[in-house]
Coordinates of C-alpha atoms in Angstrom, one line a residue:
M239 CA 53.4 -2.5 17.6
K240 CA 50.8 -4.1 19.5
G241 CA 50.4 -1.1 21.8
A242 CA 49.7 1.0 18.5
I243 CA 47.1 -1.6 17.3
Q244 CA 45.4 -1.4 20.7
V245 CA 45.2 2.2 20.6
L246 CA 43.7 2.1 17.0
A247 CA 41.2 -0.5 18.1
D248 CA 40.1 1.6 21.1
L249 CA 39.7 4.6 18.8
S250 CA 37.9 2.7 16.2
T251 CA 35.4 1.2 18.8
L252 CA 34.9 4.7 20.2
V253 CA 34.1 6.2 16.7
F254 CA 32.0 3.3 15.9
V255 CA 29.8 3.5 19.0
V256 CA 29.5 7.4 18.7
S257 CA 28.8 7.4 15.0
S258 CA 26.4 4.5 15.3
M259 CA 24.2 6.2 17.9
L260 CA 24.4 9.6 16.1
S261 CA 23.3 8.0 12.9
L262 CA 20.4 6.4 14.5
G263 CA 19.4 9.4 16.3
L264 CA 19.6 11.6 13.1
S265 CA 17.3 9.0 11.3
L266 CA 14.8 8.1 13.9
T267 CA 12.2 10.0 16.3
L268 CA 11.7 9.1 19.8
P269 CA 8.1 7.6 19.3
Q270 CA 9.7 5.3 16.6
I271 CA 12.1 3.9 19.3
L272 CA 9.5 3.8 22.3
N273 CA 6.4 2.5 20.5
P274 CA 7.5 -1.1 20.1
L275 CA 8.3 -1.2 23.8
K276 CA 4.7 -0.6 24.6
D277 CA 4.1 -4.4 24.2
I278 CA 4.5 -5.3 27.8
G279 CA 4.3 -9.1 26.9
F280 CA 7.4 -8.7 24.6
V281 CA 9.3 -6.6 27.0
L282 CA 8.9 -9.3 29.9
R283 CA 9.9 -12.0 27.5
V284 CA 12.9 -10.2 26.4
L285 CA 14.0 -9.5 30.3
L286 CA 13.3 -13.2 31.0
A287 CA 15.6 -14.3 28.0
N288 CA 18.4 -11.8 28.8
F289 CA 18.5 -11.7 32.6
V290 CA 17.2 -15.3 33.6
L291 CA 17.5 -17.8 30.9
V292 CA 20.8 -16.7 29.3
P293 CA 22.7 -16.6 32.8
L294 CA 21.1 -19.9 33.6
V295 CA 22.6 -21.5 30.5
A296 CA 25.9 -20.0 31.3
Y297 CA 25.8 -21.3 34.9
L298 CA 24.9 -24.8 33.5
L299 CA 27.8 -24.7 30.9
T300 CA 30.2 -24.1 33.6
R301 CA 28.8 -27.3 35.4
I302 CA 28.9 -29.4 32.3
I303 CA 32.4 -28.2 30.6
P304 CA 35.2 -28.6 32.8
L305 CA 36.4 -24.8 32.6
D306 CA 39.2 -23.1 34.6
P307 CA 37.4 -21.2 37.4
S308 CA 38.6 -17.9 36.0
L309 CA 37.3 -18.7 32.6
A310 CA 34.0 -19.7 34.2
I311 CA 33.8 -16.4 35.9
G312 CA 34.3 -14.7 32.4
L313 CA 31.6 -16.8 30.9
I314 CA 29.1 -15.7 33.7
L315 CA 30.0 -12.1 33.5
L316 CA 29.1 -12.1 29.8
A317 CA 25.9 -13.9 30.3
M318 CA 24.8 -11.3 33.0
V319 CA 25.1 -8.1 30.9
A320 CA 23.0 -7.0 27.9
G321 CA 22.3 -4.0 25.7
A322 CA 25.4 -3.9 23.4
P323 CA 25.9 -1.1 21.0
F324 CA 26.4 -3.5 18.1
L325 CA 22.7 -4.5 18.1
P326 CA 21.3 -1.7 15.9
K327 CA 24.1 -2.3 13.4
L328 CA 23.2 -6.0 13.3
A329 CA 19.6 -5.1 12.8
E330 CA 20.5 -2.8 9.9
I331 CA 22.7 -5.6 8.3
S332 CA 20.0 -8.2 8.6
K333 CA 17.2 -5.9 7.4
G334 CA 15.5 -6.1 10.8
N335 CA 13.5 -3.6 12.7
I336 CA 16.0 -1.0 13.5
P337 CA 13.8 1.4 15.8
L338 CA 13.0 -1.8 17.8
S339 CA 16.7 -2.6 18.1
V340 CA 17.5 0.8 19.4
G341 CA 14.6 0.7 21.9
L342 CA 15.6 -2.8 23.0
M343 CA 19.4 -1.9 23.3
V344 CA 18.5 1.1 25.6
L345 CA 16.0 -1.2 27.6
L346 CA 18.6 -3.8 28.1
M347 CA 21.4 -1.4 28.9
V348 CA 19.3 0.3 31.5
V349 CA 18.3 -2.8 33.2
T350 CA 21.9 -4.0 33.1
V351 CA 23.0 -1.1 35.2
F352 CA 20.6 -1.9 37.9
Y353 CA 20.7 -5.8 37.6
A354 CA 24.4 -6.5 37.4
P355 CA 25.2 -4.9 40.9
I356 CA 22.5 -6.9 42.6
V357 CA 22.8 -10.3 41.1
L358 CA 26.6 -10.6 40.3
P359 CA 27.6 -10.5 44.1
L360 CA 25.1 -13.4 44.5
L361 CA 26.5 -15.6 41.8
L362 CA 30.2 -14.6 42.4
P363 CA 30.8 -14.0 46.1
G364 CA 33.4 -11.2 46.6
V365 CA 32.6 -9.3 43.4
Q366 CA 31.8 -5.8 43.9
V367 CA 29.9 -3.8 40.9
N368 CA 29.8 -0.1 41.0
P369 CA 26.7 0.7 38.8
L370 CA 28.0 4.2 38.2
E371 CA 31.2 2.9 36.5
I372 CA 29.0 0.9 34.1
A373 CA 26.4 3.6 33.6
R374 CA 29.0 6.4 33.0
S375 CA 30.5 4.9 29.8
L376 CA 27.2 3.7 28.4
I377 CA 25.5 7.1 28.9
I378 CA 28.4 9.2 27.5
L379 CA 29.2 7.0 24.5
M380 CA 25.6 5.7 23.7
L381 CA 22.8 7.6 25.2
I382 CA 24.2 11.2 24.9
P383 CA 24.9 10.9 21.1
L384 CA 21.6 9.1 20.6
A385 CA 19.8 12.1 22.3
I386 CA 21.9 14.7 20.3
G387 CA 20.8 12.9 17.0
L388 CA 17.2 12.8 18.0
F389 CA 17.3 16.5 18.9
I390 CA 18.9 17.6 15.5
H391 CA 16.4 15.3 13.8
A392 CA 13.5 16.8 15.6
R393 CA 14.5 20.5 15.2
Y394 CA 16.7 20.6 12.2
E395 CA 15.5 17.9 9.9
S396 CA 17.3 19.0 6.8
I397 CA 20.8 19.1 8.7
A398 CA 20.0 15.6 10.1
E399 CA 19.3 14.3 6.5
S400 CA 22.6 15.8 5.2
L401 CA 24.6 14.5 8.2
Q402 CA 23.2 10.9 8.6
P403 CA 24.8 9.4 5.6
Y404 CA 28.3 10.4 6.7
M405 CA 27.7 9.1 10.3
A406 CA 26.3 5.8 8.9
Q407 CA 29.5 5.5 6.6
A408 CA 31.7 6.3 9.6
S409 CA 29.9 3.5 11.5
S410 CA 30.2 0.8 8.8
T411 CA 33.9 1.6 8.1
T412 CA 34.9 1.5 11.9
L413 CA 32.9 -1.5 12.5
L414 CA 35.1 -3.4 9.9
M415 CA 38.1 -1.9 11.5
V416 CA 37.0 -3.1 15.0
F417 CA 36.5 -6.5 13.8
V418 CA 39.8 -6.9 12.0
L419 CA 41.8 -5.1 14.8
M420 CA 40.1 -7.3 17.6
L421 CA 40.9 -10.3 15.6
V422 CA 44.7 -9.4 15.3
L423 CA 45.0 -8.3 18.8
N424 CA 43.4 -11.3 20.4
I425 CA 44.0 -14.2 18.1
Q426 CA 46.8 -15.5 20.3
S427 CA 44.7 -15.5 23.4
V428 CA 42.1 -17.5 21.6
V429 CA 44.7 -20.0 20.5
N430 CA 46.2 -20.2 23.9
T431 CA 42.7 -21.5 25.1
V432 CA 42.2 -24.3 22.7
G433 CA 41.6 -27.5 24.6
S434 CA 40.4 -25.4 27.7
G435 CA 36.7 -25.6 26.8
A436 CA 36.5 -21.8 26.6
L437 CA 35.7 -21.9 22.8
L438 CA 33.1 -24.6 23.1
A439 CA 31.4 -22.9 26.0
A440 CA 31.3 -19.5 24.3
L441 CA 30.1 -20.9 21.1
L442 CA 27.2 -22.9 22.9
L443 CA 26.3 -19.8 24.9
I444 CA 25.9 -17.6 21.8
A445 CA 23.9 -20.4 20.0
A446 CA 21.7 -21.0 23.0
S447 CA 21.1 -17.2 23.3
L448 CA 20.1 -17.0 19.7
C449 CA 17.6 -19.7 20.0
I450 CA 16.1 -18.2 23.2
G451 CA 15.9 -14.8 21.7
Y452 CA 14.2 -16.0 18.6
V453 CA 11.6 -18.4 20.5
L454 CA 10.8 -15.6 22.8
G455 CA 10.5 -12.9 20.3
G456 CA 6.9 -13.4 19.4
Q457 CA 5.3 -14.1 16.0
L458 CA 6.7 -11.3 13.7
R459 CA 9.9 -12.1 11.8
D460 CA 11.5 -8.8 12.2
V461 CA 10.7 -8.8 15.9
K462 CA 12.1 -12.4 16.4
L463 CA 15.2 -11.5 14.5
V464 CA 16.1 -8.4 16.7
S465 CA 15.2 -10.3 19.9
A466 CA 17.5 -13.2 18.8
L467 CA 20.4 -11.0 17.8
G468 CA 19.9 -8.7 20.8
T469 CA 20.0 -11.7 23.2
A470 CA 23.0 -13.2 21.5
Q471 CA 25.1 -10.0 21.4
R472 CA 26.1 -9.4 25.1
N473 CA 27.4 -6.1 26.4
V474 CA 31.1 -6.9 26.4
A475 CA 31.8 -3.2 27.5
A476 CA 29.9 -3.6 30.8
A477 CA 31.5 -7.1 31.4
M478 CA 34.9 -5.6 30.9
V479 CA 34.2 -2.8 33.3
V480 CA 33.3 -5.5 36.1
A481 CA 36.3 -7.8 35.1
T482 CA 39.0 -4.9 35.3
G483 CA 37.5 -3.7 38.6
N484 CA 37.5 -7.0 40.3
F485 CA 39.8 -9.4 38.4
S486 CA 42.6 -7.1 37.3
N487 CA 45.2 -9.8 38.5
D488 CA 43.6 -12.7 36.7
P489 CA 43.8 -12.3 32.9
K490 CA 42.0 -15.4 32.1
V491 CA 38.6 -13.7 33.0
L492 CA 39.2 -10.9 30.5
T493 CA 40.5 -13.5 28.1
M494 CA 37.2 -15.3 28.3
I495 CA 35.4 -12.0 27.6
L496 CA 37.4 -11.2 24.7
I497 CA 36.9 -14.7 23.3
G498 CA 33.1 -14.1 23.6
L499 CA 33.6 -10.7 21.7
L500 CA 35.4 -12.2 18.9
L501 CA 33.0 -15.2 18.4
M502 CA 30.0 -12.9 18.5
L503 CA 31.4 -10.7 15.8
V504 CA 32.6 -13.7 13.8
I505 CA 29.2 -15.5 14.0
L506 CA 26.7 -12.7 14.4
M507 CA 28.0 -10.3 11.7
P508 CA 28.0 -12.9 8.9
L509 CA 24.7 -14.5 10.0
A510 CA 23.1 -10.9 10.1
G511 CA 24.6 -10.4 6.4
E512 CA 23.2 -13.7 5.2
I513 CA 19.7 -12.9 6.7
G514 CA 19.7 -9.5 5.0
R515 CA 20.6 -10.9 1.7
R516 CA 17.8 -13.4 1.8
A517 CA 15.4 -10.8 2.9
T518 CA 16.4 -8.6 -0.1
R519 CA 16.1 -11.4 -2.5

């Protein structure tokens, strides 16, 4: 039974990521995505938030909270990777700046591919990170569908307009499925860590990341919002690639990453929804 649920969760995640990227590509243009990133000050602040301050917070949390060493490794892995495919959906739900969220997601994802192999071995001696392993899944599942959508929108706008609502609906439906299935699959792992400090550490990391992203987001509301959500939503897929490649015999590392994923979904999705409702009002 659990195996079938896992297969369904993996399939739902795949459909969510691909349909989300296609939907965005079908509704946006390349200049819309790239123009917000011409603000060099904003880009530098976002990079500082995601690749210096958030990892620093995670490191401090492992020193303050008495975590099992394996759980501490999982927390650091989460903090070191950014550019999650959930960011544009969070921006959409919160009525934030969607083109900026796509540009920011791509920026953080590309930097993660180069950053993680250099910095992770310094923080976690013995860890080996193959950038091609991280890049392959991100390029195939995210960048290629996004590029296809952009191409169709640029060359065949009427087709893009007819396809986009279906892709958007598929993205929203599968996101809900991912949320429910991940909760069902991993609730026992979460329960087993009660009292270990893992839940507290993950909660504090998410809260601190939200605050860091918001403060460094600048002056405009929609930019600050995307910066906050983008900083808090870590790239779980990249973290899992590193974990399975280096800690396959240590399930607690993967458990910490899954706890982070669940808490991000549980916290950030309702938060984005509430922000979106207030913006509508």
